[in-house]
Tab-separated table of C-alpha atoms in Angstrom:
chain	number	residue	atom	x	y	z
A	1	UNK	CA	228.203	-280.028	10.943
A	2	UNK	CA	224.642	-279.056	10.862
A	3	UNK	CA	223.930	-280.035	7.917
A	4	UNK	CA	225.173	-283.321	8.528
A	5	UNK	CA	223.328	-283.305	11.576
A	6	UNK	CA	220.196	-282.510	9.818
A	7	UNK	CA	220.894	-285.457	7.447
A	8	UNK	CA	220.907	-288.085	10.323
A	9	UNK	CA	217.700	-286.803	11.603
A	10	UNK	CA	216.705	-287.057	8.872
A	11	UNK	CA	217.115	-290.556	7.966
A	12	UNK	CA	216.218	-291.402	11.748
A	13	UNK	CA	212.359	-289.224	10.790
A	14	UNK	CA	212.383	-291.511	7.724
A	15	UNK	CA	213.137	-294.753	9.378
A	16	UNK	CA	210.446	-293.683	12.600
A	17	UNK	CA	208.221	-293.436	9.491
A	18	UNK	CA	208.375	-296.520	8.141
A	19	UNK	CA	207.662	-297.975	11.050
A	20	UNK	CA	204.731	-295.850	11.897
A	21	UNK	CA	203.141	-296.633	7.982
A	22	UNK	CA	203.715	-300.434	8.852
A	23	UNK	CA	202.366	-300.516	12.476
A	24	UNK	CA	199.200	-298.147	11.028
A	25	UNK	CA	198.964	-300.939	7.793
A	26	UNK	CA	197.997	-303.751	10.433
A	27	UNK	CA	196.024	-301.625	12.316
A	28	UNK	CA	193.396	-300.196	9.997
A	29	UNK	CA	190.044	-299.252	11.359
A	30	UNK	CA	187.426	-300.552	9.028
A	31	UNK	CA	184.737	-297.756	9.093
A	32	UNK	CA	181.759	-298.001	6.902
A	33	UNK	CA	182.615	-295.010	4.299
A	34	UNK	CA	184.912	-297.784	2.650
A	35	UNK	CA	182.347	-299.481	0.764
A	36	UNK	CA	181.382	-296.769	-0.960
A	37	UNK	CA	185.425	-295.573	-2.114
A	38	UNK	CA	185.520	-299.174	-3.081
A	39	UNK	CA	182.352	-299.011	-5.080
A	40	UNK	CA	183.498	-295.839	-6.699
A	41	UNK	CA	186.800	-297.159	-7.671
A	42	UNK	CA	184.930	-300.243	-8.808
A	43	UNK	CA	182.601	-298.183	-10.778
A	44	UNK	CA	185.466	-296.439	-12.338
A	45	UNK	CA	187.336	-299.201	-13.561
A	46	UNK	CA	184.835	-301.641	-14.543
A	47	UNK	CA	181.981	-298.561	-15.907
A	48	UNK	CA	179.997	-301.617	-18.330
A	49	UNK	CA	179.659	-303.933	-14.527
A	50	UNK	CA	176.381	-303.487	-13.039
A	51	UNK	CA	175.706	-302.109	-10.236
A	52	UNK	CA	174.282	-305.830	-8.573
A	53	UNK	CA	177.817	-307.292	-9.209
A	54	UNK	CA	179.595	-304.030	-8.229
A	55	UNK	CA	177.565	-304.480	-5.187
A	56	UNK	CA	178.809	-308.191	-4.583
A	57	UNK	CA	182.464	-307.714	-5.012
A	58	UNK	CA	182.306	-304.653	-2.643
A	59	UNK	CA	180.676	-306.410	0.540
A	60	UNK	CA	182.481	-309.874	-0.477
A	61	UNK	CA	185.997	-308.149	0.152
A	62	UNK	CA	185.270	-306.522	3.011
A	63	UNK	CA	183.263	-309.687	4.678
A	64	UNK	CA	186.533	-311.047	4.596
A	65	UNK	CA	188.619	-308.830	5.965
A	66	UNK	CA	185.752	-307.572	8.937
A	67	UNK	CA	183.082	-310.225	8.916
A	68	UNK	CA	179.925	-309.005	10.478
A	69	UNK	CA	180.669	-305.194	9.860
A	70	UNK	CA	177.177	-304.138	8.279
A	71	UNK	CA	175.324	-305.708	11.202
A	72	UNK	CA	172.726	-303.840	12.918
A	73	UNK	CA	173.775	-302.124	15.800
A	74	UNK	CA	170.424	-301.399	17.937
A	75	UNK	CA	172.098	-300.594	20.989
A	76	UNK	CA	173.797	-297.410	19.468
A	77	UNK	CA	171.855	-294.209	20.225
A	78	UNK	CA	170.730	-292.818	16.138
A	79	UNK	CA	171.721	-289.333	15.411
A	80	UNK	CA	169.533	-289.523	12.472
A	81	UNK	CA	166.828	-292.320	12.462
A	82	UNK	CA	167.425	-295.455	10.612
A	83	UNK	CA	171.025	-295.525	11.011
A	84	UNK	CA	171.261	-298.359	13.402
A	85	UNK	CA	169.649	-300.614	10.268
A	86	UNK	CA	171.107	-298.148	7.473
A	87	UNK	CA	174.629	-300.013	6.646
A	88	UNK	CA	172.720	-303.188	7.129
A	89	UNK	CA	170.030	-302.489	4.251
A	90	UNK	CA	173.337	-301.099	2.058
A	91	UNK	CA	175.076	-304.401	2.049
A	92	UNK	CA	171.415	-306.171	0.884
A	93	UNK	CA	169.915	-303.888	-1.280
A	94	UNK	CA	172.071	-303.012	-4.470
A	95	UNK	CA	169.889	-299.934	-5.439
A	96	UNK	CA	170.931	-298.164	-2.134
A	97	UNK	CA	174.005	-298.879	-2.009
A	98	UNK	CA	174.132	-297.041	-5.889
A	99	UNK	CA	172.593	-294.087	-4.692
A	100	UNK	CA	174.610	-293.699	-1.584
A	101	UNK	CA	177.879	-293.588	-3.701
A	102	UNK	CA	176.887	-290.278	-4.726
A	103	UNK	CA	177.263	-289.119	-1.230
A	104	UNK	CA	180.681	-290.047	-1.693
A	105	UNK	CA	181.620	-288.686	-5.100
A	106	UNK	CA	182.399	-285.652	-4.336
A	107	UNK	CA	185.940	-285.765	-3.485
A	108	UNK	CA	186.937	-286.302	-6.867
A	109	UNK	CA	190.932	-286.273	-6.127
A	110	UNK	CA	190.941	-288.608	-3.742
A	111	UNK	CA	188.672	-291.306	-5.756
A	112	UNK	CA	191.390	-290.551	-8.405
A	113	UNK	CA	194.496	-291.334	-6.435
A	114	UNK	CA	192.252	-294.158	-4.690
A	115	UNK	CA	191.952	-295.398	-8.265
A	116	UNK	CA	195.850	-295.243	-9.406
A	117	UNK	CA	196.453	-297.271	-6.420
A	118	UNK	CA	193.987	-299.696	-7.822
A	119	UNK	CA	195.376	-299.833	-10.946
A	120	UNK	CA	199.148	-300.686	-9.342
A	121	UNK	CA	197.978	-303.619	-8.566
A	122	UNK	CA	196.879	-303.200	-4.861
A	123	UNK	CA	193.640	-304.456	-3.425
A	124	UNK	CA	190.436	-302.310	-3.333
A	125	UNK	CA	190.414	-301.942	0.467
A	126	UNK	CA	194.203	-301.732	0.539
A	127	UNK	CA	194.460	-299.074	-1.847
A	128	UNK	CA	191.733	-296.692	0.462
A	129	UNK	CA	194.485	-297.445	3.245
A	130	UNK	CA	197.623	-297.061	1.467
A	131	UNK	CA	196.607	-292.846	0.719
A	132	UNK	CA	195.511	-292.073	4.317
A	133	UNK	CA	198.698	-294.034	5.502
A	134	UNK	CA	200.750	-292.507	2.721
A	135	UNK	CA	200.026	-289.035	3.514
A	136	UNK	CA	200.216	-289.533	7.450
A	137	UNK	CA	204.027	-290.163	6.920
A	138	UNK	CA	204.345	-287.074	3.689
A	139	UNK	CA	202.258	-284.588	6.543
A	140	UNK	CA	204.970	-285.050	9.202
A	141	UNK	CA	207.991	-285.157	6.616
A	142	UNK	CA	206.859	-281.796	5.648
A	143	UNK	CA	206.469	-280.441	9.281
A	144	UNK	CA	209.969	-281.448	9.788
A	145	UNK	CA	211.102	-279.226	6.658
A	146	UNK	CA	208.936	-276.790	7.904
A	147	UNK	CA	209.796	-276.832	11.801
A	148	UNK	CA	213.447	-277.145	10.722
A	149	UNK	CA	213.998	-274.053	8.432
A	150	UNK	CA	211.233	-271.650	11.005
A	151	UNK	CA	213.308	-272.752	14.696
A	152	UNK	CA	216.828	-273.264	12.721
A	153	UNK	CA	217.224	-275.897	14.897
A	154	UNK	CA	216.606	-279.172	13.487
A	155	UNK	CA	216.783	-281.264	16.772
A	156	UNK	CA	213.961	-279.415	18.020
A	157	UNK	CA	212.189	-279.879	15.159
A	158	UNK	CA	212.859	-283.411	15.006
A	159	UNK	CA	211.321	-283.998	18.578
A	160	UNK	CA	208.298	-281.839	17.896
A	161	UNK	CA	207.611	-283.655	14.385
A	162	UNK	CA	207.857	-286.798	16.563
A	163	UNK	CA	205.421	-285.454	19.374
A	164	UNK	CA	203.048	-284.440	16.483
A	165	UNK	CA	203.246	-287.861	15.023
A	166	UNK	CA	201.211	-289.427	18.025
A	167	UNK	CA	199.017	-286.263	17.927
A	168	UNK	CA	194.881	-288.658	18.643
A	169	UNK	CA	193.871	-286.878	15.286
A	170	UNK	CA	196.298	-287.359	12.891
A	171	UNK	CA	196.543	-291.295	14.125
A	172	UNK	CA	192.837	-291.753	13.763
A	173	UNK	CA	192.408	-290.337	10.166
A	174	UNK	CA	195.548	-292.624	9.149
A	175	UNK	CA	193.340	-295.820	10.149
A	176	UNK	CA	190.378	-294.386	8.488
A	177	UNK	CA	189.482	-295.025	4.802
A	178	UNK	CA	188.667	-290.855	3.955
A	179	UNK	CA	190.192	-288.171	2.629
A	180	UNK	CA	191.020	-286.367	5.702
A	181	UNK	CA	195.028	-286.937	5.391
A	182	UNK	CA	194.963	-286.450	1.826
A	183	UNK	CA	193.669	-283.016	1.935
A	184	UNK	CA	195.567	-282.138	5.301
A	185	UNK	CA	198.676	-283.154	3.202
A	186	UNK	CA	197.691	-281.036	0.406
A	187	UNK	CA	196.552	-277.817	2.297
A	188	UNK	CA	199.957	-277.932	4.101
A	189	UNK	CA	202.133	-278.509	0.996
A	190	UNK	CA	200.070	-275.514	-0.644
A	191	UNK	CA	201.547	-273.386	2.419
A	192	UNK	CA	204.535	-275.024	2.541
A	193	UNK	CA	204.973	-273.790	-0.893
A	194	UNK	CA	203.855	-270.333	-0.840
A	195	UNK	CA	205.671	-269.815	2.798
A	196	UNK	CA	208.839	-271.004	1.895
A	197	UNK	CA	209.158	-271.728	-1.746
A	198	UNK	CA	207.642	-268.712	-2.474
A	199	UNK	CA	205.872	-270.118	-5.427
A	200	UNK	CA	202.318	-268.964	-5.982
A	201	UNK	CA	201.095	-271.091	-9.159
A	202	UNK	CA	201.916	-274.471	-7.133
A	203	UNK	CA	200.812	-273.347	-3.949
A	204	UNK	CA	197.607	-272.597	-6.297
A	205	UNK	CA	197.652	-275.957	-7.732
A	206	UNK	CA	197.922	-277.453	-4.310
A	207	UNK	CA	195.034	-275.668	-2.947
A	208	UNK	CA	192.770	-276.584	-6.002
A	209	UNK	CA	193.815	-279.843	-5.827
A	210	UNK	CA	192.734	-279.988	-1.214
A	211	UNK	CA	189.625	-278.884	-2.445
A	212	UNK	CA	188.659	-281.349	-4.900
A	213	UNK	CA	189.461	-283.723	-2.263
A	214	UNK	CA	187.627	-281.850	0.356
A	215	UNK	CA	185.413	-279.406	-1.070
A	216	UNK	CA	184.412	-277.369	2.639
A	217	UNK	CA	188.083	-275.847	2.305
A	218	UNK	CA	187.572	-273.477	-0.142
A	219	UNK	CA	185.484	-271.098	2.588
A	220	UNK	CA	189.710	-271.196	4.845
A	221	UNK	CA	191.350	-270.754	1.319
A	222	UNK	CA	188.710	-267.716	0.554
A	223	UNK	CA	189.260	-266.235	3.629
A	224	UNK	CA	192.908	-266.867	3.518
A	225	UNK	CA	192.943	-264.658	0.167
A	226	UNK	CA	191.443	-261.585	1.919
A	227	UNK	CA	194.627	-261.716	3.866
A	228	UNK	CA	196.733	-262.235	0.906
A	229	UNK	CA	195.371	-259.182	-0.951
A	230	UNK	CA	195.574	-257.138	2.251
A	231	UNK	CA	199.276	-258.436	1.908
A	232	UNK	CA	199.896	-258.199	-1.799
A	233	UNK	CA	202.642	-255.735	-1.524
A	234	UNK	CA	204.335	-257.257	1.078
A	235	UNK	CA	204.094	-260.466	-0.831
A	236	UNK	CA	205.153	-259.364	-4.379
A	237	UNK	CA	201.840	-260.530	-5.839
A	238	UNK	CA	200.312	-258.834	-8.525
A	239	UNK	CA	196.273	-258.111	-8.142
A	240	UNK	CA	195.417	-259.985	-11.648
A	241	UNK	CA	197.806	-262.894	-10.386
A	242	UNK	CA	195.510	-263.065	-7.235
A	243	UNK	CA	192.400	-262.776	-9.525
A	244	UNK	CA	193.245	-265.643	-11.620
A	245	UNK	CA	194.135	-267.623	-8.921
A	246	UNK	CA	191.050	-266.812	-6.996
A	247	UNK	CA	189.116	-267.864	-9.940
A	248	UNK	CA	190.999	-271.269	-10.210
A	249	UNK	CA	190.274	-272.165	-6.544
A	250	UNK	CA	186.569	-271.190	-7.299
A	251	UNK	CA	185.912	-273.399	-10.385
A	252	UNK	CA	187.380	-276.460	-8.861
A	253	UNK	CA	184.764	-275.883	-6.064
A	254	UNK	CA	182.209	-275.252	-8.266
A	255	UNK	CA	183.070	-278.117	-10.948
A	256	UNK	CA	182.549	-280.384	-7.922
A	257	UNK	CA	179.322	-278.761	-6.968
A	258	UNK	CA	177.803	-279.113	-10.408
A	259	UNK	CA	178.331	-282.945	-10.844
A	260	UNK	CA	177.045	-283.317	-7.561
A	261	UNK	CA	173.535	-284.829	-7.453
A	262	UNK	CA	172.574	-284.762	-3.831
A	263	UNK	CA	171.765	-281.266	-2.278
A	264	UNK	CA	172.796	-280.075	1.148
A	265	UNK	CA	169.752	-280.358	2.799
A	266	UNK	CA	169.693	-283.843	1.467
A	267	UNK	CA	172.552	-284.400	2.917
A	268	UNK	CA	172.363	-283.125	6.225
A	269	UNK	CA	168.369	-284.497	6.793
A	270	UNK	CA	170.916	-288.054	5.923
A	271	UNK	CA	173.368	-287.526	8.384
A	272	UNK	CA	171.952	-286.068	11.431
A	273	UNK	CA	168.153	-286.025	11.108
A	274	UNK	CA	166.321	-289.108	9.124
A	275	UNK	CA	168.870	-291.377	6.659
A	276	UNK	CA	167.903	-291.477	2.931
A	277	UNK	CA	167.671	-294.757	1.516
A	278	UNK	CA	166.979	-292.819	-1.452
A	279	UNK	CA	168.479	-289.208	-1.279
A	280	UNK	CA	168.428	-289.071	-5.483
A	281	UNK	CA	164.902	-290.795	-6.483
A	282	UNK	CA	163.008	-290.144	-3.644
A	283	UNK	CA	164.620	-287.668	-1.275
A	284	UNK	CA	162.440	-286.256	1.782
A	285	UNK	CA	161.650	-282.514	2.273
A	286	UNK	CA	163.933	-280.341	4.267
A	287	UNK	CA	162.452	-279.506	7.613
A	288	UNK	CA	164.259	-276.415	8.275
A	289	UNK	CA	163.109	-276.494	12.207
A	290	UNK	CA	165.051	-279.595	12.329
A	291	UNK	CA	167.883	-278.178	10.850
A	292	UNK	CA	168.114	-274.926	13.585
A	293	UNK	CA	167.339	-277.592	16.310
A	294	UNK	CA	169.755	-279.344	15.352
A	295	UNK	CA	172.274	-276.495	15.388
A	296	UNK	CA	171.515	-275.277	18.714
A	297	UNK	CA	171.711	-278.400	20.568
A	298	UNK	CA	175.125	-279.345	19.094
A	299	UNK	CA	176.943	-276.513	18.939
A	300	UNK	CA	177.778	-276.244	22.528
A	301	UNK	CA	179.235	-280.039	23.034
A	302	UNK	CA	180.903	-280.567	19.304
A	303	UNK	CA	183.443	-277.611	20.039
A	304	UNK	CA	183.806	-278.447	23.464
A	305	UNK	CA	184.675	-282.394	22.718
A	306	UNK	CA	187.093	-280.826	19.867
A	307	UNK	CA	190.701	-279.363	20.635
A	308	UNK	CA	189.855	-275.923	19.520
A	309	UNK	CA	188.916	-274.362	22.400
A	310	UNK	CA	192.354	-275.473	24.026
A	311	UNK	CA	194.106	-274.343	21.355
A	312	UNK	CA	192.425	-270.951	21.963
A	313	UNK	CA	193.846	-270.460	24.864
A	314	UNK	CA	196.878	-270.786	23.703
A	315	UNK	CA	196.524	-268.576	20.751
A	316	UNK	CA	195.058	-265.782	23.186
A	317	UNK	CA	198.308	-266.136	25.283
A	318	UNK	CA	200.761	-266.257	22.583
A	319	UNK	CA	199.569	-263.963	20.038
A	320	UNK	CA	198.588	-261.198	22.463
A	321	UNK	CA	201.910	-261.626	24.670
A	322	UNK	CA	203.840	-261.241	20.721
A	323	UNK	CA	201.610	-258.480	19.187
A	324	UNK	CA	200.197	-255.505	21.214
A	325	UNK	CA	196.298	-254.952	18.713
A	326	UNK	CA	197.888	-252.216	16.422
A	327	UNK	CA	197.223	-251.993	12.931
A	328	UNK	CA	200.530	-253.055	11.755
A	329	UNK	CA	200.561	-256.135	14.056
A	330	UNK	CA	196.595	-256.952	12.937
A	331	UNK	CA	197.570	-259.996	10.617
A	332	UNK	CA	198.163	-262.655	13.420
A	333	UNK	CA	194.563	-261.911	14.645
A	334	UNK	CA	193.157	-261.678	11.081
A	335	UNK	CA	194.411	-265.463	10.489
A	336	UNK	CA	193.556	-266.780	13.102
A	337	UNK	CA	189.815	-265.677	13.500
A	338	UNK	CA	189.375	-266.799	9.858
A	339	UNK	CA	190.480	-269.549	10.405
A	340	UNK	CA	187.978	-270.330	13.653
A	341	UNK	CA	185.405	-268.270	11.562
A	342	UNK	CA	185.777	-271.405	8.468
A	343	UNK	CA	185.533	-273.865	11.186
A	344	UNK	CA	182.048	-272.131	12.123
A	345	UNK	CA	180.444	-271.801	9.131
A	346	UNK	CA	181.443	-275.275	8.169
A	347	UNK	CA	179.748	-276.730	11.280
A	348	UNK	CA	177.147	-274.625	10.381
A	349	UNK	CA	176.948	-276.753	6.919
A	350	UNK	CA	177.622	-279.663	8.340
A	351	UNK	CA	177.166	-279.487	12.267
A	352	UNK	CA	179.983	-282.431	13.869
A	353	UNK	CA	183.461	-281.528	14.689
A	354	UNK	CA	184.905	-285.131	14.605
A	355	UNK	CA	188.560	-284.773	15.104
A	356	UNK	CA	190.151	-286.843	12.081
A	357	UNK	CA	188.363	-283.935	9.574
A	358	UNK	CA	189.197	-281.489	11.542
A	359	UNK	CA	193.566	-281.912	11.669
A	360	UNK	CA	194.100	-279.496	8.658
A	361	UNK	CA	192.814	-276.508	10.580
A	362	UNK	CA	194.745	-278.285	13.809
A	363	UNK	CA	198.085	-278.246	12.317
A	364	UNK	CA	197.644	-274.756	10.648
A	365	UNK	CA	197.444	-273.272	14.025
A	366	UNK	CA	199.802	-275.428	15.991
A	367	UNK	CA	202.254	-274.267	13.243
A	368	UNK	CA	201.180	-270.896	13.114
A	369	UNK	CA	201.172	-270.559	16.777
A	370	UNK	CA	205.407	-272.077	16.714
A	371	UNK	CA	205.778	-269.600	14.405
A	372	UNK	CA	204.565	-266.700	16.197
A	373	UNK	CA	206.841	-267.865	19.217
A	374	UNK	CA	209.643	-268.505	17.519
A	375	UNK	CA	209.642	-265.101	15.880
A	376	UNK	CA	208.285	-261.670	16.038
A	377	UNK	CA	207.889	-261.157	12.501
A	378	UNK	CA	203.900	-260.952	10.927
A	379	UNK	CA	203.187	-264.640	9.280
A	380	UNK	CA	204.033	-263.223	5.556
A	381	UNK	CA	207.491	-262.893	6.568
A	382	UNK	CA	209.959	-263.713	3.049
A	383	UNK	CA	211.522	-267.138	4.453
A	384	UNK	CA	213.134	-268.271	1.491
């Protein structure tokens, strides 16, 4: 009976799904990162096209799907100066726009899968749509598996799959063109694999592959390996196996770092102090003033306009009410501050906490935290 129960739910999940990937396919939010995935995909297909016609079949497609899009918009308060007139100048001036596709080439994975999409036969802008949609439905199929074999009660999990379905975040980075589902997807499959599968080389491949489509999550995965060599025993995981692993995770950071072209500071004087028409042939100099200004007046209102300060509350309740602060019962706390310690030194890198890049590290604690509740076992428990 149950698992004919579980079967119905979960051909009800898969037919909610559908639904959800259609309703999200004809409402797609047309934010300005998509001209540059389409001019990378472009560029990738068509390498011997110049840049000028790149440039033309980029802005033509998406005039006709959003006409008006690169306008100015001078009655939006800048963040960094010139971007009120920044995405106008892109769409006229074929030389920036080439120069700001490197800003965008360094989620490798997702350009790739961007680019198979491409090559099925799907239209440039529709393919950028098809992996965050995609992914949306494989992220909750995969809390469902997940909620279902941790509560052992797959009606509950159905509901709370369903609940986390309509969760602001996870909507909003389905009608964005970005990588933010794709690499939630893959950092939950790479613990979905090494939770319950109990297969380390995948969950390895997984991870490699999350951060080659979002680089910033090797600093979680590096933390998270302090607390798998801390619980290597436990685990069954040999300290050259960990090593080797490590070292996997590591190059596929660095392999993006090294093709990149455009520095941090770069970067950051781009997106939140003065925009860089030119951040590879004439960059300005980093103002490091700006920078710690910067910091200091954001810090405060980014995390308080995010959900992690609610869902600190709840992970002070829960964890402390489970685990009295011994040193066998240390691991909850351990993953949890690492996991708000990433989320620091990433804003510290790159200071805004919008909520569509930040649903990886939302889901990890919302499921940790179920977890937790649901059992009084440390979060290496053998589940398989």
């Amino acid at each position: 009976m149950p698992k004919k129960t579980n079967l119905i739910l979960k051909v009800l999940l898969s037919v909610y799904l559908c639904f959800m990937s259609y309703y999200l396919y004809t409402h797609q939010y047309y934010n300005v990162d998509i001209e540059a995935y389409i001019g990378l995909l472009y560029k990738a297909e068509y390498p011997e096209m110049k840049i000028e016609e790149i440039h033309k079949k980029v802005f033509a497609e998406l005039d006709e799907k959003r006409p008006g899009m690169f306008e100015s918009d001078l009655s939006h308060e800048e963040t960094a100066k010139g971007e009120n007139t920044y995405y106008k100048i892109i769409s006229e001036n074929p030389k920036v726009f080439e120069e700001e596709l490197q800003l965008f080439s360094v989620k490798p994975f997702y350009n790739f899968v961007n680019l198979l999409f491409f090559k099925a036969g799907f239209a440039a802008s529709t393919s950028t749509f098809l992996i965050s949609i995609l992914s949306y439905a494989l992220i909750l199929y995969f809390i469902f598996l997940f909620l279902s074999k941790i509560l052992k009660n797959h009606q509950l999990a159905f509901l709370l799959t369903i609940l986390l379905s309509l969760f602001k975040p996870l909507l909003e980075s389905s009608r964005h063109a970005s990588p933010d589902s794709l690499s939630c997807l893959l950092l939950l499959l790479s613990f979905y694999v090494f939770i319950i599968k109990r297969n380390f080389l995948i969950a390895t491949v997984f991870a490699m592959l999350c951060i080659l489509t979002r680089p910033e999550y090797f600093i979680f995965y590096a933390f998270f390996y302090i607390l798998i060599f801390i619980q290597r025993k436990k685990l069954e995981i040999k300290n050259h196996e960990l090593a080797v692993s490590f070292v996997y995770l590591f190059l596929s950071f660095a392999v993006v770092q090294y093709f990149n072209q455009i520095s941090w500071s770069t970067l950051f004087m781009n997106q939140f102090t003065k925009v860089q028409l030119y951040p590879i042939s004439n960059p300005d100099s980093f103002n490091f003033q700006d920078y710690l200004y910067f910091i200091t007046s954001k810090i405060l209102f980014e995390f308080n306009s995010s959900y992690f300060l609610l869902l600190l509350v709840f992970i002070v309740i829960i964890v402390y009410n489970k685990f009295s602060f011994q040193k066998k019962n240390y691991v909850p706390y351990l993953f949890f501050g690492f996991i708000y310690f990433s989320i620091f030194l990433r804003f510290l890198i790159f200071p805004t906490m919008v909520n569509r890049m930040m649903i990886g590290y939302y889901l990890i604690i919302i499921l940790g935290l179920i977890y937790i509740q649901s059992s009084k076992e440390d979060l290496f428990k053998i589940l398989s």
